[in-house]
C-alpha positions as semicolon CSV with decimal commas, in nm:
position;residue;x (nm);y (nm);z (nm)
1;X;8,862;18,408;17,608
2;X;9,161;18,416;17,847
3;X;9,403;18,090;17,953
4;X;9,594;18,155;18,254
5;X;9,864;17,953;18,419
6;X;10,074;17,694;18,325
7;X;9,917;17,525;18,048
8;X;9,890;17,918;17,890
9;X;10,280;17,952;17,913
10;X;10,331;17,545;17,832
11;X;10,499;17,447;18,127
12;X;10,211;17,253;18,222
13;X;10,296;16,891;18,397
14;X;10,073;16,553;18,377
15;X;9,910;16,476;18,637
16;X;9,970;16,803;18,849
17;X;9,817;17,104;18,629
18;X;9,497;17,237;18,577
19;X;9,388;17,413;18,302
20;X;9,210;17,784;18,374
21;X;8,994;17,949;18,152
22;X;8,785;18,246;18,166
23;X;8,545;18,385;17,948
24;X;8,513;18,718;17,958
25;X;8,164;18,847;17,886
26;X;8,024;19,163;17,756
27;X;7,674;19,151;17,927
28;X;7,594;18,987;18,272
29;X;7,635;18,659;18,346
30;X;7,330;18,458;18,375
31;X;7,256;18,081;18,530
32;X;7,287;17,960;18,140
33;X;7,619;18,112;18,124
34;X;7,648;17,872;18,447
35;X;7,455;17,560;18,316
36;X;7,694;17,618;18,000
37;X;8,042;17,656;18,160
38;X;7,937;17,327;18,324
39;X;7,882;17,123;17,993
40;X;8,208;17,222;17,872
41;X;8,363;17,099;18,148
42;X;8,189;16,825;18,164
43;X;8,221;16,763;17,827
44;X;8,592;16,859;17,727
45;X;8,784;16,765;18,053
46;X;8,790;16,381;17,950
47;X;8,948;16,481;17,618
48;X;9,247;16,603;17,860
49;X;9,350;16,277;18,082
50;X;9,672;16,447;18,157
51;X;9,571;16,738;18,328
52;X;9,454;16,747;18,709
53;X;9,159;16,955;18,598
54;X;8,977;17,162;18,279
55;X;8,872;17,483;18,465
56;X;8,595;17,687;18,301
57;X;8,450;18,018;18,409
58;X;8,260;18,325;18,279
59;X;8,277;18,661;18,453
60;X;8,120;19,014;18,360
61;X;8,394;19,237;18,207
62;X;8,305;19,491;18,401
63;X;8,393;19,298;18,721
64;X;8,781;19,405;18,631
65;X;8,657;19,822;18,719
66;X;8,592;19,734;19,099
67;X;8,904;19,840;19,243
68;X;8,914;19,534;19,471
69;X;9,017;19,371;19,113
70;X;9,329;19,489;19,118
71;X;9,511;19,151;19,200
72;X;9,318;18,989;18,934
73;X;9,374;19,251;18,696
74;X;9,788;19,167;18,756
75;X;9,742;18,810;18,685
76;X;9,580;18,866;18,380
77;X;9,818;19,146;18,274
78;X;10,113;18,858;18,364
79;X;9,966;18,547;18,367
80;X;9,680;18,550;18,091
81;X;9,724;18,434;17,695
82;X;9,471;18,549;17,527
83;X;9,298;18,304;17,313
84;X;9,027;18,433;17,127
85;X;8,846;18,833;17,171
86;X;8,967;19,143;17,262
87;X;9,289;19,195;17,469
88;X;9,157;19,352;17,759
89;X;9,429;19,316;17,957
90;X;9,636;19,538;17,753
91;X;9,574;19,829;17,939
92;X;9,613;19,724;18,308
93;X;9,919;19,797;18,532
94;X;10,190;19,599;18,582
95;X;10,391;19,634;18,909
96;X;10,773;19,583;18,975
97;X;10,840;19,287;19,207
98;X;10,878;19,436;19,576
99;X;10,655;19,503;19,868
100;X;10,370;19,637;19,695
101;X;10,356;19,371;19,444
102;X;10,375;19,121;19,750
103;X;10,098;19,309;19,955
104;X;9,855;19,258;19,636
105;X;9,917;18,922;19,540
106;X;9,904;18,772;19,933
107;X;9,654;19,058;20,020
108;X;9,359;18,786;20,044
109;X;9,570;18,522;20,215
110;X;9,410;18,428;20,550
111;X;9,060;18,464;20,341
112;X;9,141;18,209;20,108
113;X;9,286;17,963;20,354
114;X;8,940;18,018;20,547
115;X;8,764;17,918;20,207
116;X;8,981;17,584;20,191
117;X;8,934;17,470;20,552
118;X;8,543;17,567;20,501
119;X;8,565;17,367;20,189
120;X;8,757;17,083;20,375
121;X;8,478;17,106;20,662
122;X;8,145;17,091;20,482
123;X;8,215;17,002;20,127
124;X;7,919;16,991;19,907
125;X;7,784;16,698;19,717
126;X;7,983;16,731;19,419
127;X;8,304;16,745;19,606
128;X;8,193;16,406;19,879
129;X;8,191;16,238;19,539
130;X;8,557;16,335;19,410
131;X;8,805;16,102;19,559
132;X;9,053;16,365;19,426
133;X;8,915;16,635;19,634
134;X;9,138;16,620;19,943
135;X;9,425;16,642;19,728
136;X;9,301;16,913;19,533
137;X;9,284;17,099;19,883
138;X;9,576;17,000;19,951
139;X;9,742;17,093;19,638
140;X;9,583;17,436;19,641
141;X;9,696;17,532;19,963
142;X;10,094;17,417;19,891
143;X;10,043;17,679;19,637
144;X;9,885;17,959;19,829
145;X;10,170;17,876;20,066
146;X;10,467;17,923;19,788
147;X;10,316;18,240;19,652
148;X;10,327;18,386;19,981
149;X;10,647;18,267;20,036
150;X;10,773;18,449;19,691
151;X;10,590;18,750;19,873
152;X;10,881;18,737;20,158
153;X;11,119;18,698;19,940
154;X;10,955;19,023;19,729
155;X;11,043;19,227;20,057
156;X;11,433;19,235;19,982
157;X;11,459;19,097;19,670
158;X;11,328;19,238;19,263
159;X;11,186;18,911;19,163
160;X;10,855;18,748;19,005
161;X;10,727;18,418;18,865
162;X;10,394;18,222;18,869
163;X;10,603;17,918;18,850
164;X;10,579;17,708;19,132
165;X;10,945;17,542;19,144
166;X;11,100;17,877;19,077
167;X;10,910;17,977;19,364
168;X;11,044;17,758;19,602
169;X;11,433;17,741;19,475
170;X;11,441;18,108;19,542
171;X;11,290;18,092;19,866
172;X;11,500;17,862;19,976
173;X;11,794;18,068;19,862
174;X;11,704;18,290;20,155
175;X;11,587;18,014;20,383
176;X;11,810;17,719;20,331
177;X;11,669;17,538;20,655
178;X;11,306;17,541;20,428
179;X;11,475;17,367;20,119
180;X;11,380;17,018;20,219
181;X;11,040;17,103;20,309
């Protein structure tokens, strides 16, 4: 049982985090595994007024061997506290900051964006009903945007973080006409 983000490193901020965890499982996921990850949610994310959202997921262990994982198996390796289990992360790679690093992490880009405006679009029942949703979008893209922005920077520059305002200070180092924006 993994958190990620920035509740996991406790920089999270009221109002404007979400809280991401993942269950790792053993065996393969089922629709229970689905019906439950939905309870919890439902169940625990009241408990947490401050925080934008209680994200809850389940996914197969062996989902981290397809070599397409690779990005995910970075975040974990960086990102991920372990709460509860065995530290499976332990033995993935970690890359130094550069171009490589920046080709992984922004290697899904134009995908993801494609997801959000689909999302945006034709959102499904659940999501009509969520007068946050739009900002949730919104908010997901402004990050997708600053992580590939820290992937530029990457290029010429040794330097990491998952955190958002660090993100955009040292982008706007290099790109001082940005630094309003």
């Amino acid at each position: 049982y993994y958190l990620l983000g920035s509740v996991g490193r406790g920089e999270d901020q009221p109002g404007i985090s979400d809280m991401d965890t993942l269950v790792i499982l053993r065996r393969n996921y089922t629709t229970e595994d689905e019906v439950w990850e939905k309870e919890i949610k439902d169940e625990f994310e009241p408990q947490y007024p401050k925080l934008e959202r209680l994200d809850i997921s389940c996914m197969e262990e062996q989902e981290f061997d397809d070599p397409k994982a690779e990005r995910l198996r970075f975040i974990f390796k960086t990102d991920g506290l372990l709460i509860s289990g065995q530290d499976i992360a332990a033995k993935f790679l970690s890359y130094p900051p550069g171009l490589e690093l920046a080709k992984l992490l922004n290697g899904n880009y134009h995908r993801t964006l494609e997801r959000i405006q689909k999302d945006i679009l034709e959102p499904d029942e659940e999501d009509r009903n969520n007068p946050k949703y739009v900002m949730e979008c919104v908010r997901w893209i402004s990050k997708k945007v600053l992580r590939l922005c820290l992937g530029i920077v990457m290029v010429d520059e040794p330097f990491y973080t998952r955190r958002m305002q660090e993100m955009a200070q040292k982008f706007s180092e290099y790109y001082p006409l940005y630094q309003s924006q």
